[in-house]
Every structure is written in C-alpha cells, then in structure tokens.
Amino acid sequence: MSPAIGATFTDDSGRAEGGDLVTEKEVIVIFVLGGPGSGKGTQCGHIVQHFGFTHLSAGDLLRAEINSGSENGTMIQNMIKEGKIVPSEVTVKLLQRAMKESGNHKFLIDGFPRNEENRAAFEEVTKIVPEFILFFDCAEEEMERRLLSRNEGRVDDNIETIRKRFKVFLESSMKVVEYYESKGKVHKVDAGKPISDVFDAVKQIFSPFGEVN
Ligand code: ADP
Ligand code: C5P
Ligand code: MG
C-alpha cells in the first residue's frame, strides 16, 4: 500500500513503509488563488520552470476527469458549465492522486480551495497545512477581457458563465482568502500588470526556495 499523503512523502524507491532506506521529504503545498482569468495557470507555468514545483490545477484535473469518461463526468461537466463548485470529495481525491503520482514533494495547487468546504476537506483528508497562499488580485473588467479572449474552447468562457463564476468567487472563494489572511499566510500580488511584471513580483515571493533554473 502506498502511504497516505500526510506531512511527508517517501522517495520513489517503492520502499515506502517501515524501511530504513526511505528518504522522507517534507511536503510543501502552496495554494494559488485569484479570480477566474487572474493569471493563475500562466504564472504557475513560470514558477514550475524556475522553482521546480509540480503544478496541479484543480480545474484541469476536473476537466481531465470528464474526458476520461468517469462516472462523475456528466455531473462535473454540468457544474463547470454553471460555474458551480464540484463537491470536495471528488476534487480532493483527484488532487491526492495527482500528488502521489507526481513523485515530487513541492506543489502549486491552483484554483483550490475554492470554498470553505474545499479547504476543510483537504485539511481533514491530507493533514497538510499550506506553506502560504499566493493570491492574484485583478480587476473584474480585466479578468473578463482575458477570459473572453482565452480561446481554449472552454464551456465556461462565455459571458453568462463568467458572470456566475465571478459571483461564486466573491461569495465563496474570497472567504478562503480571508481565512488565510487572518493567519498571516497570504502573499498578494497585483495581477493586473503584464505577465512578466507579475512574475517579477512572484519571483520575489519564491526566492527563499532558491531557483533551480
Ligand atoms: P486563470 O488560470 O487564473 O484562470 P490564465 O492563466 O488561464 O488564468 O489566464 C487567462 C488568460 O489571460 C490567458 O489567455 C492568459 O494568456 C492571459 N493572461 C494571463 N496573465 C495575463 C497578464 N498578466 N496580462 C494579460 N493577459 C494575461
Ligand atoms: O480554475 P478553473 O477556472 O480552471 O476552474 C474551472 C471550473 O472548475 C470552476 O468554475 C468550477 O466549476 C470547477 N472547479 C471546482 N472546484 C475547484 C476548482 C475548479 O469545482 N476547486
Ligand atoms: Mg486556470
């Protein structure tokens, strides 16, 4: 049996439990939050290149689950079309599996937790406490412009669903940001600037990890 994701991971030798050859590494999780279109995925791509994290986008994992023909596919598809948040049980399982499969111990978890239920479920199941929260702050008009020109063929990048997503973001997701703000864990970045300027600010925040590239 592979170990549950808890505070540590074992190495990929397969000698997961009990063996004295196991190298335990501390699991580092950073939650990347921000409104739809604030640039989470774009910036995570750059962080991966420079700092050696594994990027796990909850939205991407849910879309992959739809495409895999899973029994939850139709439910997930309907929720995404409506901009609603998929039950945490589903999303946490996908994240846990992806973390185990990655072989890495440093993760950027993008677009999660989206509400208090997401946050509590992840904490309960994994016992992982995030290192910090990277929060991309961007005006709605700018996010709307970006989403309408994203052109990835997403069922939720239309003005009707975008408005619903903004509402969910303000009503549910910001509560999570506020929760972590009260714990002094939020690094807020002005995400309304050009991509390279945003990354300059992100780089400063990640500098304690040391650049790998
Ligand atoms: P999110 O993952 O937060 O929804 P994305 O990273 O997918 O956002 O970005 C949404 C769209 O905006 C993409 O087409 C991306 O290329 C573009 N984009 C991302 N960051 C910026 C930026 N700082 N300025 C202008 N366009 C951006
Ligand atoms: O982050 P992204 O924009 O890719 O998310 C797209 C959609 O996926 C969300 O609007 C929501 O319907 C679903 N989602 C979710 N729970 C998450 C992340 C995304 O239900 N934690
Ligand atoms: Mg994204």
Short mmCIF file of C-alpha atoms and ligand atoms in Angstrom, two decimals:
data_model
loop_
_atom_site.label_atom_id
_atom_site.label_comp_id
_atom_site.label_asym_id
_atom_site.label_seq_id
_atom_site.Cartn_x
_atom_site.Cartn_y
_atom_site.Cartn_z
CA MET A 1 0.00 0.00 0.00
CA SER A 2 1.31 3.46 -0.79
CA PRO A 3 1.48 5.90 2.09
CA ALA A 4 -1.33 8.36 2.68
CA ILE A 5 -0.36 11.89 1.88
CA GLY A 6 0.42 13.44 5.20
CA ALA A 7 3.18 15.68 6.36
CA THR A 8 5.85 13.76 4.49
CA PHE A 9 6.39 11.80 1.31
CA THR A 10 8.69 8.89 0.84
CA ASP A 11 11.08 8.64 -2.08
CA ASP A 12 10.14 6.76 -5.24
CA SER A 13 12.11 3.61 -4.42
CA GLY A 14 8.94 1.73 -3.62
CA ARG A 15 10.25 1.06 -0.10
CA ALA A 16 7.54 3.23 1.30
CA GLU A 17 6.79 1.91 4.71
CA GLY A 18 8.97 0.80 7.55
CA GLY A 19 12.25 0.53 5.62
CA ASP A 20 15.25 2.46 6.86
CA LEU A 21 16.30 3.32 3.29
CA VAL A 22 13.38 5.67 2.86
CA THR A 23 14.21 9.34 2.39
CA GLU A 24 11.45 11.41 3.82
CA LYS A 25 10.91 14.84 2.37
CA GLU A 26 8.65 17.47 3.76
CA VAL A 27 5.64 18.11 1.55
CA ILE A 28 5.35 21.75 0.54
CA VAL A 29 1.98 22.96 -0.67
CA ILE A 30 1.22 26.44 -1.91
CA PHE A 31 -2.37 27.32 -2.75
CA VAL A 32 -2.60 29.64 -5.77
CA LEU A 33 -5.82 31.63 -5.65
CA GLY A 34 -7.37 34.52 -7.55
CA GLY A 35 -10.41 35.23 -9.67
CA PRO A 36 -11.12 33.46 -12.96
CA GLY A 37 -8.69 34.87 -15.53
CA SER A 38 -6.38 36.46 -12.95
CA GLY A 39 -3.44 34.50 -14.45
CA LYS A 40 -3.03 31.60 -12.02
CA GLY A 41 -2.24 29.00 -14.67
CA THR A 42 0.08 31.33 -16.58
CA GLN A 43 2.14 32.24 -13.53
CA CYS A 44 2.23 28.65 -12.25
CA GLY A 45 3.85 27.66 -15.54
CA HIS A 46 6.67 30.13 -14.88
CA ILE A 47 7.06 29.07 -11.24
CA VAL A 48 7.42 25.43 -12.36
CA GLN A 49 10.22 26.42 -14.76
CA HIS A 50 12.17 28.40 -12.19
CA PHE A 51 11.49 26.71 -8.88
CA GLY A 52 10.83 23.04 -9.61
CA PHE A 53 7.30 22.76 -8.26
CA THR A 54 4.64 20.47 -9.68
CA HIS A 55 1.61 22.44 -10.86
CA LEU A 56 -1.78 20.92 -10.12
CA SER A 57 -4.76 22.89 -11.38
CA ALA A 58 -8.00 21.64 -9.78
CA GLY A 59 -9.93 22.84 -12.84
CA ASP A 60 -7.58 20.96 -15.20
CA LEU A 61 -7.92 17.78 -13.11
CA LEU A 62 -11.72 18.07 -13.20
CA ARG A 63 -11.69 18.60 -16.98
CA ALA A 64 -9.41 15.56 -17.39
CA GLU A 65 -11.84 13.55 -15.28
CA ILE A 66 -14.67 14.50 -17.66
CA ASN A 67 -12.56 13.46 -20.65
CA SER A 68 -11.60 10.15 -19.03
CA GLY A 69 -15.22 9.02 -19.21
CA SER A 70 -15.50 8.77 -15.41
CA GLU A 71 -18.90 8.09 -13.85
CA ASN A 72 -18.73 11.59 -12.33
CA GLY A 73 -18.04 13.17 -15.73
CA THR A 74 -21.54 14.41 -16.50
CA MET A 75 -22.02 15.87 -13.02
CA ILE A 76 -18.64 17.68 -13.22
CA GLN A 77 -19.39 18.98 -16.72
CA ASN A 78 -22.74 20.39 -15.59
CA MET A 79 -21.20 22.07 -12.54
CA ILE A 80 -18.42 23.66 -14.63
CA LYS A 81 -20.91 24.93 -17.20
CA GLU A 82 -22.80 26.64 -14.38
CA GLY A 83 -19.65 27.92 -12.69
CA LYS A 84 -20.52 25.92 -9.57
CA ILE A 85 -18.05 24.26 -7.21
CA VAL A 86 -17.80 20.49 -7.54
CA PRO A 87 -18.20 18.53 -4.25
CA SER A 88 -14.89 18.49 -2.38
CA GLU A 89 -14.82 14.71 -2.10
CA VAL A 90 -14.30 14.49 -5.87
CA THR A 91 -11.71 17.25 -6.16
CA VAL A 92 -9.66 16.27 -3.11
CA LYS A 93 -9.40 12.69 -4.39
CA LEU A 94 -8.13 13.93 -7.76
CA LEU A 95 -5.57 16.19 -6.10
CA GLN A 96 -4.39 13.46 -3.75
CA ARG A 97 -3.94 11.03 -6.64
CA ALA A 98 -2.05 13.58 -8.73
CA MET A 99 0.24 14.41 -5.82
CA LYS A 100 1.09 10.75 -5.28
CA GLU A 101 1.67 10.16 -8.99
CA SER A 102 3.92 13.21 -9.41
CA GLY A 103 6.87 11.84 -7.46
CA ASN A 104 7.54 15.42 -6.33
CA HIS A 105 7.13 16.90 -2.87
CA LYS A 106 6.63 20.57 -3.85
CA PHE A 107 3.19 21.52 -5.17
CA LEU A 108 1.39 24.54 -6.51
CA ILE A 109 -2.29 23.80 -6.05
CA ASP A 110 -4.07 26.18 -8.40
CA GLY A 111 -7.76 27.11 -8.10
CA PHE A 112 -8.21 25.26 -4.85
CA PRO A 113 -9.59 25.63 -2.16
CA ARG A 114 -12.48 27.42 -3.85
CA ASN A 115 -14.71 27.47 -0.76
CA GLU A 116 -14.64 26.61 2.92
CA GLU A 117 -15.81 23.07 2.22
CA ASN A 118 -12.83 22.53 -0.14
CA ARG A 119 -10.47 23.90 2.48
CA ALA A 120 -11.81 21.82 5.35
CA ALA A 121 -11.94 18.61 3.27
CA PHE A 122 -8.33 18.93 2.08
CA GLU A 123 -7.12 19.61 5.60
CA GLU A 124 -9.12 16.71 7.03
CA VAL A 125 -8.03 14.17 4.42
CA THR A 126 -4.38 15.13 3.84
CA LYS A 127 -3.47 16.85 7.15
CA ILE A 128 -1.35 19.17 5.03
CA VAL A 129 -1.09 22.80 6.07
CA PRO A 130 -0.19 25.13 3.18
CA GLU A 131 3.10 26.98 3.36
CA PHE A 132 1.39 30.14 2.13
CA ILE A 133 -1.29 31.38 -0.24
CA LEU A 134 -0.31 33.16 -3.44
CA PHE A 135 -3.21 35.47 -4.24
CA PHE A 136 -3.57 37.16 -7.61
CA ASP A 137 -5.50 40.37 -7.26
CA CYS A 138 -7.06 41.58 -10.51
CA ALA A 139 -9.97 43.82 -11.53
CA GLU A 140 -13.07 42.09 -12.85
CA GLU A 141 -13.08 44.03 -16.14
CA GLU A 142 -9.53 42.87 -16.87
CA MET A 143 -10.32 39.25 -15.95
CA GLU A 144 -13.41 39.37 -18.17
CA ARG A 145 -11.36 40.66 -21.12
CA ARG A 146 -8.79 37.89 -20.63
CA LEU A 147 -11.37 35.11 -20.33
CA LEU A 148 -13.25 36.24 -23.42
CA SER A 149 -10.06 36.09 -25.45
CA ARG A 150 -8.58 32.92 -23.89
CA ASN A 151 -9.70 30.76 -26.83
CA GLU A 152 -9.16 27.35 -25.27
CA GLY A 153 -12.64 26.18 -26.23
CA ARG A 154 -13.79 26.03 -22.62
CA VAL A 155 -17.53 25.62 -22.00
CA ASP A 156 -17.33 28.20 -19.18
CA ASP A 157 -15.52 31.02 -21.02
CA ASN A 158 -18.73 32.71 -22.17
CA ILE A 159 -20.12 35.90 -20.68
CA GLU A 160 -23.10 34.21 -18.99
CA THR A 161 -20.96 31.63 -17.14
CA ILE A 162 -18.19 34.16 -16.48
CA ARG A 163 -20.66 36.34 -14.53
CA LYS A 164 -21.68 33.31 -12.43
CA ARG A 165 -18.02 32.45 -11.79
CA PHE A 166 -17.29 36.00 -10.62
CA LYS A 167 -20.23 35.77 -8.20
CA VAL A 168 -19.03 32.43 -6.79
CA PHE A 169 -15.52 33.85 -6.49
CA LEU A 170 -16.71 36.84 -4.45
CA GLU A 171 -19.22 34.94 -2.34
CA SER A 172 -17.31 31.71 -1.63
CA SER A 173 -13.67 31.80 -2.69
CA MET A 174 -12.78 35.15 -1.11
CA LYS A 175 -13.80 33.70 2.28
CA VAL A 176 -10.93 31.25 1.96
CA VAL A 177 -8.50 34.07 1.17
CA GLU A 178 -9.81 35.99 4.19
CA TYR A 179 -9.40 32.91 6.40
CA TYR A 180 -5.72 32.62 5.46
CA GLU A 181 -5.26 36.40 5.68
CA SER A 182 -6.35 36.18 9.33
CA LYS A 183 -3.50 33.69 9.79
CA GLY A 184 -0.99 36.00 8.07
CA LYS A 185 -0.43 33.47 5.27
CA VAL A 186 -1.41 35.44 2.15
CA HIS A 187 1.07 36.89 -0.34
CA LYS A 188 -0.96 39.24 -2.52
CA VAL A 189 0.27 40.16 -5.97
CA ASP A 190 -1.06 42.85 -8.32
CA ALA A 191 -2.09 40.62 -11.24
CA GLY A 192 -3.41 43.41 -13.45
CA LYS A 193 0.05 44.09 -14.85
CA PRO A 194 1.76 42.45 -17.83
CA ILE A 195 2.75 38.79 -17.37
CA SER A 196 6.48 39.48 -16.88
CA ASP A 197 5.84 42.20 -14.27
CA VAL A 198 3.56 39.87 -12.34
CA PHE A 199 6.22 37.17 -12.46
CA ASP A 200 8.86 39.59 -11.13
CA ALA A 201 6.70 40.01 -8.03
CA VAL A 202 6.06 36.26 -7.80
CA LYS A 203 9.80 35.55 -8.05
CA GLN A 204 10.50 37.69 -5.01
CA ILE A 205 8.00 35.66 -3.00
CA PHE A 206 9.53 32.34 -4.10
CA SER A 207 13.15 33.40 -3.70
CA PRO A 208 13.53 31.60 -0.32
CA PHE A 209 13.05 28.29 -2.19
CA GLY A 210 16.03 29.01 -4.45
CA GLU A 211 15.90 28.95 -8.24
CA VAL A 212 16.57 25.60 -9.89
CA ASN A 213 16.66 27.04 -13.44
P1 ADP B 1 -6.54 31.60 -14.63
O1 ADP B 1 -5.79 30.29 -14.56
O2 ADP B 1 -6.36 32.41 -13.37
O3 ADP B 1 -7.97 31.47 -14.98
P2 ADP B 1 -4.95 32.07 -17.04
O4 ADP B 1 -3.53 31.93 -16.60
O5 ADP B 1 -5.55 30.95 -17.81
O6 ADP B 1 -5.88 32.46 -15.78
O7 ADP B 1 -5.05 33.40 -17.90
C1 ADP B 1 -6.26 33.76 -18.55
C2 ADP B 1 -5.92 34.38 -19.91
O8 ADP B 1 -5.27 35.63 -19.71
C3 ADP B 1 -4.98 33.53 -20.75
O9 ADP B 1 -5.34 33.65 -22.11
C4 ADP B 1 -3.60 34.16 -20.50
O10 ADP B 1 -2.75 34.03 -21.60
C5 ADP B 1 -3.95 35.61 -20.26
N1 ADP B 1 -3.11 36.27 -19.25
C6 ADP B 1 -2.59 35.71 -18.13
N2 ADP B 1 -1.90 36.62 -17.41
C7 ADP B 1 -2.00 37.79 -18.09
C8 ADP B 1 -1.50 39.12 -17.85
N3 ADP B 1 -0.77 39.40 -16.76
N4 ADP B 1 -1.80 40.08 -18.76
C9 ADP B 1 -2.55 39.79 -19.84
N5 ADP B 1 -3.04 38.57 -20.14
C10 ADP B 1 -2.77 37.57 -19.27
O1 C5P B 2 -9.76 27.09 -12.04
P1 C5P B 2 -10.59 26.92 -13.28
O2 C5P B 2 -11.01 28.24 -13.88
O3 C5P B 2 -9.97 26.01 -14.30
O4 C5P B 2 -11.93 26.19 -12.81
C1 C5P B 2 -12.96 25.95 -13.72
C2 C5P B 2 -14.17 25.40 -13.01
O5 C5P B 2 -13.85 24.14 -12.40
C3 C5P B 2 -14.74 26.24 -11.86
O6 C5P B 2 -15.53 27.32 -12.32
C4 C5P B 2 -15.56 25.18 -11.14
O7 C5P B 2 -16.77 24.90 -11.81
C5 C5P B 2 -14.64 23.96 -11.24
N1 C5P B 2 -13.78 23.88 -10.05
C6 C5P B 2 -14.32 23.35 -8.89
N2 C5P B 2 -13.57 23.25 -7.76
C7 C5P B 2 -12.30 23.70 -7.74
C8 C5P B 2 -11.71 24.23 -8.93
C9 C5P B 2 -12.50 24.31 -10.07
O8 C5P B 2 -15.48 22.96 -8.88
N3 C5P B 2 -11.59 23.64 -6.61
MG MG B 3 -6.54 28.28 -14.73
#
